Amino acid sequence: MMELAIGIILGCCALGAGMAMIAGIGPGIGEGNAVASACEAIGRQPECKGSVTTTMLMGCAVAETTGLYALVIAILLIFLAPGRFVNILMDTMLSLK
Amino acid sequence: MKEKSLSFRIVDVLLLAGFILPFVFGIALYILLEPASEGIEIAGAKIYFTLHMPLQDLPITESQVNSWIVIAALFFLCLFLTHGLSAKHPTHRQHAAEWIVEQTENLVLGNMGEYFSGFAPFVAAIMGLSAFSSLLTLIGLYPPTSDLNVVAGWALLVFILITYYKMKCGPVHYLKSFGDPVPFLAPLNVISEFATPVSMAFRHYGNVLSGSVISVLVAVGLQGVTHMILGRLPGFLGQFPFLQIGIPAILSIYFDIFSGCLQAFIFAMLTMLYISTGFPEDDYKEKLKKKKSKQN
């Protein structure tokens, strides 16, 4: 019984981490749009390449934030959450006995 | 060109040694205090030793020691670059130092305006510390920037600066700025105020950490593939890691060098933008004018 419970915990943590990274789609599309527009701008006005590139990199970094939140959650789910949840399970089992 | 004296050269060598020795010290500490691990693993910062304090024990972690190493190395690098400055016979290193100073001053002037021109050393310090911390992976040390605590400390520092410059017109003006478009939105403004340092810390830490995690995963995967292909061969040939030579280095160019330097630049840029946009410059000038007219 205990093995099954621990197995469910581990599997669900891994599934949750994978599902959290669905958030990677958003920044991908957003950054793609930003870079496409920057390319168009440079094509139209090649002389302001430097400032356009700087602004684009800044925008990309800000757009990346939501994806990075998801990444942090996924990393927590993989490396920290299983141990925590198993400990909680063990404690409740001990207190029930 | 004047010939350099012997004492000048000795000081030069000492300063260069001061730049290189911290890294050697870091590697030595890593080898001495680290139990040899088998294979490749993903782990957080290890605790080197613990200081016993009256209230709570203070753990000295790998990331703390490595950031001290970076600070010492940067200190000696700056001393080396500015050693023997002269107006008549500028050396190569003086050109490099002048280039760095000019670039940061132009960046700060362009992004923050005239009022904040004194911010150039601070911005350069943040950029250098962050870039060199991320580049520590190149010599096999743990990068302090992939520890959330280090980056959160920097973000907290920036948050204090932002709040200080927002409070320049007095606390009442600061509280009023929360109900800016409509007072009804004040809770959202408070949330976005606290989201600033959180997002800055997570952005830097997430980028560096994700790079190292992906590198380790690729290395482990290549190990598995090599074992699958060569595993049946006898002796040394079966153990030969032919796929692991070179391929992880290509990833390292992007994740360690490009991403590390880019994140340092972005952290510094965001610092400048948040501070300069948070500062109510027009209101502050009006306040100064009122003060002057009262005194007269």
Short mmCIF file of C-alpha atoms in Angstrom, two decimals, chain B residues 19-260:
data_model
loop_
_atom_site.label_atom_id
_atom_site.label_comp_id
_atom_site.label_asym_id
_atom_site.label_seq_id
_atom_site.Cartn_x
_atom_site.Cartn_y
_atom_site.Cartn_z
CA PHE B 19 43.32 38.04 -10.16
CA ILE B 20 44.15 34.39 -10.85
CA LEU B 21 44.80 33.03 -7.34
CA PRO B 22 41.18 33.29 -6.07
CA PHE B 23 40.05 30.95 -8.85
CA VAL B 24 42.85 28.49 -8.01
CA PHE B 25 41.84 28.75 -4.36
CA GLY B 26 38.22 28.04 -5.30
CA ILE B 27 39.14 24.95 -7.30
CA ALA B 28 41.40 23.71 -4.49
CA LEU B 29 38.62 24.21 -1.93
CA TYR B 30 36.20 22.40 -4.21
CA ILE B 31 38.54 19.42 -4.58
CA LEU B 32 39.48 19.28 -0.89
CA LEU B 33 36.04 19.66 0.68
CA GLU B 34 33.96 17.85 -1.91
CA PRO B 35 33.54 14.12 -1.65
CA ALA B 36 34.25 12.65 -5.07
CA SER B 37 30.89 12.05 -6.73
CA GLU B 38 30.25 9.19 -9.09
CA GLY B 39 29.08 10.20 -12.54
CA ILE B 40 27.07 13.27 -13.34
CA GLU B 41 24.49 14.65 -10.95
CA ILE B 42 22.29 17.69 -10.49
CA ALA B 43 22.70 19.22 -7.05
CA GLY B 44 22.26 22.58 -5.37
CA ALA B 45 24.98 24.53 -3.60
CA LYS B 46 26.85 22.38 -1.09
CA ILE B 47 27.58 23.53 2.44
CA TYR B 48 31.33 23.87 2.96
CA PHE B 49 31.23 24.43 6.72
CA THR B 50 28.93 25.78 9.39
CA LEU B 51 29.60 28.68 11.74
CA HIS B 52 27.98 28.26 15.14
CA MET B 53 26.07 31.37 16.06
CA PRO B 54 24.10 32.05 19.27
CA LEU B 55 20.68 32.25 17.60
CA GLN B 56 21.03 30.03 14.56
CA ASP B 57 23.85 28.21 12.82
CA LEU B 58 25.22 30.05 9.81
CA PRO B 59 26.00 27.73 6.90
CA ILE B 60 28.75 28.91 4.54
CA THR B 61 27.72 27.51 1.17
CA GLU B 62 29.50 27.02 -2.11
CA SER B 63 27.67 29.96 -3.68
CA GLN B 64 28.79 32.36 -0.93
CA VAL B 65 32.43 31.30 -1.18
CA ASN B 66 32.35 31.48 -4.98
CA SER B 67 30.87 34.96 -4.98
CA TRP B 68 33.63 36.10 -2.60
CA ILE B 69 36.11 34.61 -5.05
CA VAL B 70 34.56 36.59 -7.90
CA ILE B 71 34.59 39.79 -5.82
CA ALA B 72 38.30 39.38 -4.95
CA ALA B 73 39.24 38.54 -8.53
CA LEU B 74 37.33 41.53 -9.92
CA PHE B 75 38.94 43.82 -7.34
CA PHE B 76 42.42 42.81 -8.43
CA LEU B 77 41.44 42.96 -12.12
CA CYS B 78 40.31 46.58 -11.67
CA LEU B 79 43.54 47.42 -9.83
CA PHE B 80 45.54 45.77 -12.62
CA LEU B 81 43.70 47.66 -15.36
CA THR B 82 44.14 51.03 -13.67
CA HIS B 83 47.77 50.46 -12.62
CA GLY B 84 50.15 53.03 -14.06
CA LEU B 85 47.66 55.40 -15.68
CA SER B 86 49.22 58.25 -17.58
CA ALA B 87 47.83 61.00 -19.76
CA LYS B 88 50.78 61.10 -22.18
CA HIS B 89 51.60 57.44 -22.80
CA PRO B 90 48.41 55.39 -22.46
CA THR B 91 49.04 51.65 -22.45
CA HIS B 92 46.82 48.95 -23.93
CA ARG B 93 45.25 48.18 -20.59
CA GLN B 94 44.48 51.85 -20.02
CA HIS B 95 42.62 51.89 -23.33
CA ALA B 96 40.63 48.85 -22.18
CA ALA B 97 39.80 50.45 -18.81
CA GLU B 98 38.80 53.72 -20.50
CA TRP B 99 36.63 51.84 -22.99
CA ILE B 100 34.78 50.04 -20.17
CA VAL B 101 34.22 53.26 -18.21
CA GLU B 102 33.08 55.19 -21.29
CA GLN B 103 30.68 52.46 -22.41
CA THR B 104 29.00 52.17 -19.01
CA GLU B 105 28.75 55.93 -18.64
CA ASN B 106 27.15 56.25 -22.07
CA LEU B 107 24.75 53.40 -21.26
CA VAL B 108 23.71 54.98 -17.97
CA LEU B 109 23.37 58.45 -19.51
CA GLY B 110 21.29 57.09 -22.39
CA ASN B 111 18.96 55.02 -20.25
CA MET B 112 18.68 56.95 -16.99
CA GLY B 113 19.24 60.58 -17.85
CA GLU B 114 21.44 63.32 -16.44
CA TYR B 115 20.23 63.09 -12.82
CA PHE B 116 21.45 59.48 -12.40
CA SER B 117 24.87 59.88 -14.03
CA GLY B 118 26.52 58.84 -10.74
CA PHE B 119 25.02 55.39 -11.12
CA ALA B 120 27.64 54.17 -13.62
CA PRO B 121 29.94 52.45 -11.05
CA PHE B 122 27.00 50.65 -9.45
CA VAL B 123 25.70 49.42 -12.79
CA ALA B 124 29.16 48.33 -13.91
CA ALA B 125 29.67 46.50 -10.60
CA ILE B 126 26.39 44.60 -10.96
CA MET B 127 27.19 43.72 -14.57
CA GLY B 128 30.73 42.54 -13.82
CA LEU B 129 29.75 40.54 -10.75
CA SER B 130 26.88 38.85 -12.53
CA ALA B 131 28.82 38.08 -15.72
CA PHE B 132 31.88 36.69 -13.92
CA SER B 133 29.67 34.66 -11.57
CA SER B 134 27.92 33.02 -14.51
CA LEU B 135 31.22 32.44 -16.31
CA LEU B 136 32.59 30.49 -13.31
CA THR B 137 31.06 27.36 -14.85
CA LEU B 138 33.80 27.50 -17.49
CA ILE B 139 36.42 26.48 -14.91
CA GLY B 140 34.15 23.92 -13.31
CA LEU B 141 33.03 25.84 -10.24
CA TYR B 142 29.45 26.23 -9.07
CA PRO B 143 28.07 29.53 -10.44
CA PRO B 144 26.63 31.64 -7.57
CA THR B 145 23.97 33.03 -9.91
CA SER B 146 22.28 29.63 -10.16
CA ASP B 147 21.49 29.92 -6.43
CA LEU B 148 18.25 31.82 -5.89
CA ASN B 149 19.48 33.31 -2.58
CA VAL B 150 22.37 35.23 -4.18
CA VAL B 151 20.28 36.71 -6.99
CA ALA B 152 17.39 37.46 -4.65
CA GLY B 153 19.83 39.46 -2.53
CA TRP B 154 20.77 41.60 -5.54
CA ALA B 155 17.12 42.02 -6.50
CA LEU B 156 16.31 43.11 -2.94
CA LEU B 157 19.07 45.71 -3.15
CA VAL B 158 17.58 47.03 -6.39
CA PHE B 159 14.09 47.04 -4.85
CA ILE B 160 15.35 49.16 -1.93
CA LEU B 161 16.92 51.60 -4.41
CA ILE B 162 13.69 51.80 -6.44
CA THR B 163 11.64 52.50 -3.32
CA TYR B 164 14.16 55.11 -2.14
CA TYR B 165 13.93 57.02 -5.40
CA LYS B 166 10.14 56.73 -5.44
CA MET B 167 10.05 58.23 -1.93
CA LYS B 168 12.12 61.26 -2.97
CA CYS B 169 8.99 63.45 -2.99
CA GLY B 170 7.90 62.31 0.45
CA PRO B 171 5.93 59.30 1.69
CA VAL B 172 2.53 60.87 0.89
CA HIS B 173 3.44 61.25 -2.77
CA TYR B 174 4.69 57.64 -2.74
CA LEU B 175 1.41 56.32 -1.31
CA LYS B 176 -0.58 58.41 -3.79
CA SER B 177 1.32 56.85 -6.71
CA PHE B 178 -0.34 53.51 -5.96
CA GLY B 179 -3.78 54.83 -6.88
CA ASP B 180 -2.37 56.20 -10.09
CA PRO B 181 -4.88 55.66 -12.92
CA VAL B 182 -7.84 54.97 -10.60
CA PRO B 183 -7.71 54.34 -6.82
CA PHE B 184 -9.68 51.16 -7.42
CA LEU B 185 -6.56 49.53 -8.93
CA ALA B 186 -4.37 50.06 -5.85
CA PRO B 187 -4.14 46.34 -4.86
CA LEU B 188 -2.90 45.44 -8.34
CA ASN B 189 -0.29 48.19 -8.14
CA VAL B 190 0.94 46.85 -4.80
CA ILE B 191 1.24 43.36 -6.31
CA SER B 192 3.15 44.64 -9.33
CA GLU B 193 5.44 46.55 -6.97
CA PHE B 194 6.43 43.32 -5.23
CA ALA B 195 6.53 41.36 -8.48
CA THR B 196 9.45 43.49 -9.69
CA PRO B 197 12.21 42.01 -7.46
CA VAL B 198 10.67 38.53 -7.64
CA SER B 199 10.66 38.51 -11.44
CA MET B 200 14.19 39.95 -11.61
CA ALA B 201 15.54 37.26 -9.28
CA PHE B 202 13.66 34.42 -10.97
CA ARG B 203 14.67 35.55 -14.45
CA HIS B 204 18.39 35.56 -13.72
CA TYR B 205 18.38 32.40 -11.60
CA GLY B 206 16.05 30.48 -13.92
CA ASN B 207 18.13 31.21 -17.00
CA VAL B 208 21.44 30.14 -15.46
CA LEU B 209 19.99 27.10 -13.68
CA SER B 210 18.04 25.89 -16.71
CA GLY B 211 21.24 26.08 -18.77
CA SER B 212 23.17 23.91 -16.33
CA VAL B 213 20.29 21.42 -15.93
CA ILE B 214 19.94 21.03 -19.71
CA SER B 215 23.72 20.61 -20.10
CA VAL B 216 23.75 17.86 -17.45
CA LEU B 217 20.74 16.11 -19.03
CA VAL B 218 22.40 16.18 -22.47
CA ALA B 219 25.65 14.84 -21.00
CA VAL B 220 23.80 11.98 -19.29
CA GLY B 221 21.89 11.21 -22.48
CA LEU B 222 25.10 11.13 -24.53
CA GLN B 223 26.62 8.82 -21.93
CA GLY B 224 23.69 6.45 -22.36
CA VAL B 225 23.91 6.54 -26.16
CA THR B 226 27.66 5.89 -26.09
CA HIS B 227 27.15 2.97 -23.74
CA MET B 228 24.47 1.56 -26.04
CA ILE B 229 26.66 1.77 -29.13
CA LEU B 230 30.05 0.77 -27.70
CA GLY B 231 28.95 -1.28 -24.67
CA ARG B 232 29.58 -4.66 -26.30
CA LEU B 233 33.21 -3.90 -27.17
CA PRO B 234 35.77 -5.30 -24.70
CA GLY B 235 38.08 -3.36 -22.41
CA PHE B 236 38.93 0.29 -22.87
CA LEU B 237 37.06 0.63 -26.16
CA GLY B 238 33.74 -0.09 -24.44
CA GLN B 239 34.29 2.73 -21.93
CA PHE B 240 35.50 5.30 -24.46
CA PRO B 241 33.16 8.37 -24.28
CA PHE B 242 33.41 9.33 -27.95
CA LEU B 243 30.06 11.17 -28.14
CA GLN B 244 30.75 13.19 -25.00
CA ILE B 245 33.76 14.91 -26.56
CA GLY B 246 32.88 18.25 -28.07
CA ILE B 247 29.08 18.06 -28.25
CA PRO B 248 28.42 19.42 -24.71
CA ALA B 249 30.90 22.22 -25.46
CA ILE B 250 28.64 23.55 -28.23
CA LEU B 251 25.78 23.80 -25.74
CA SER B 252 28.13 25.43 -23.28
CA ILE B 253 28.89 28.25 -25.74
CA TYR B 254 25.21 29.21 -25.72
CA PHE B 255 24.23 28.45 -22.13
CA ASP B 256 27.35 29.51 -20.28
CA ILE B 257 28.94 32.28 -22.33
CA PHE B 258 26.11 33.89 -24.33
CA SER B 259 23.30 33.42 -21.81
CA GLY B 260 25.46 34.35 -18.83
#
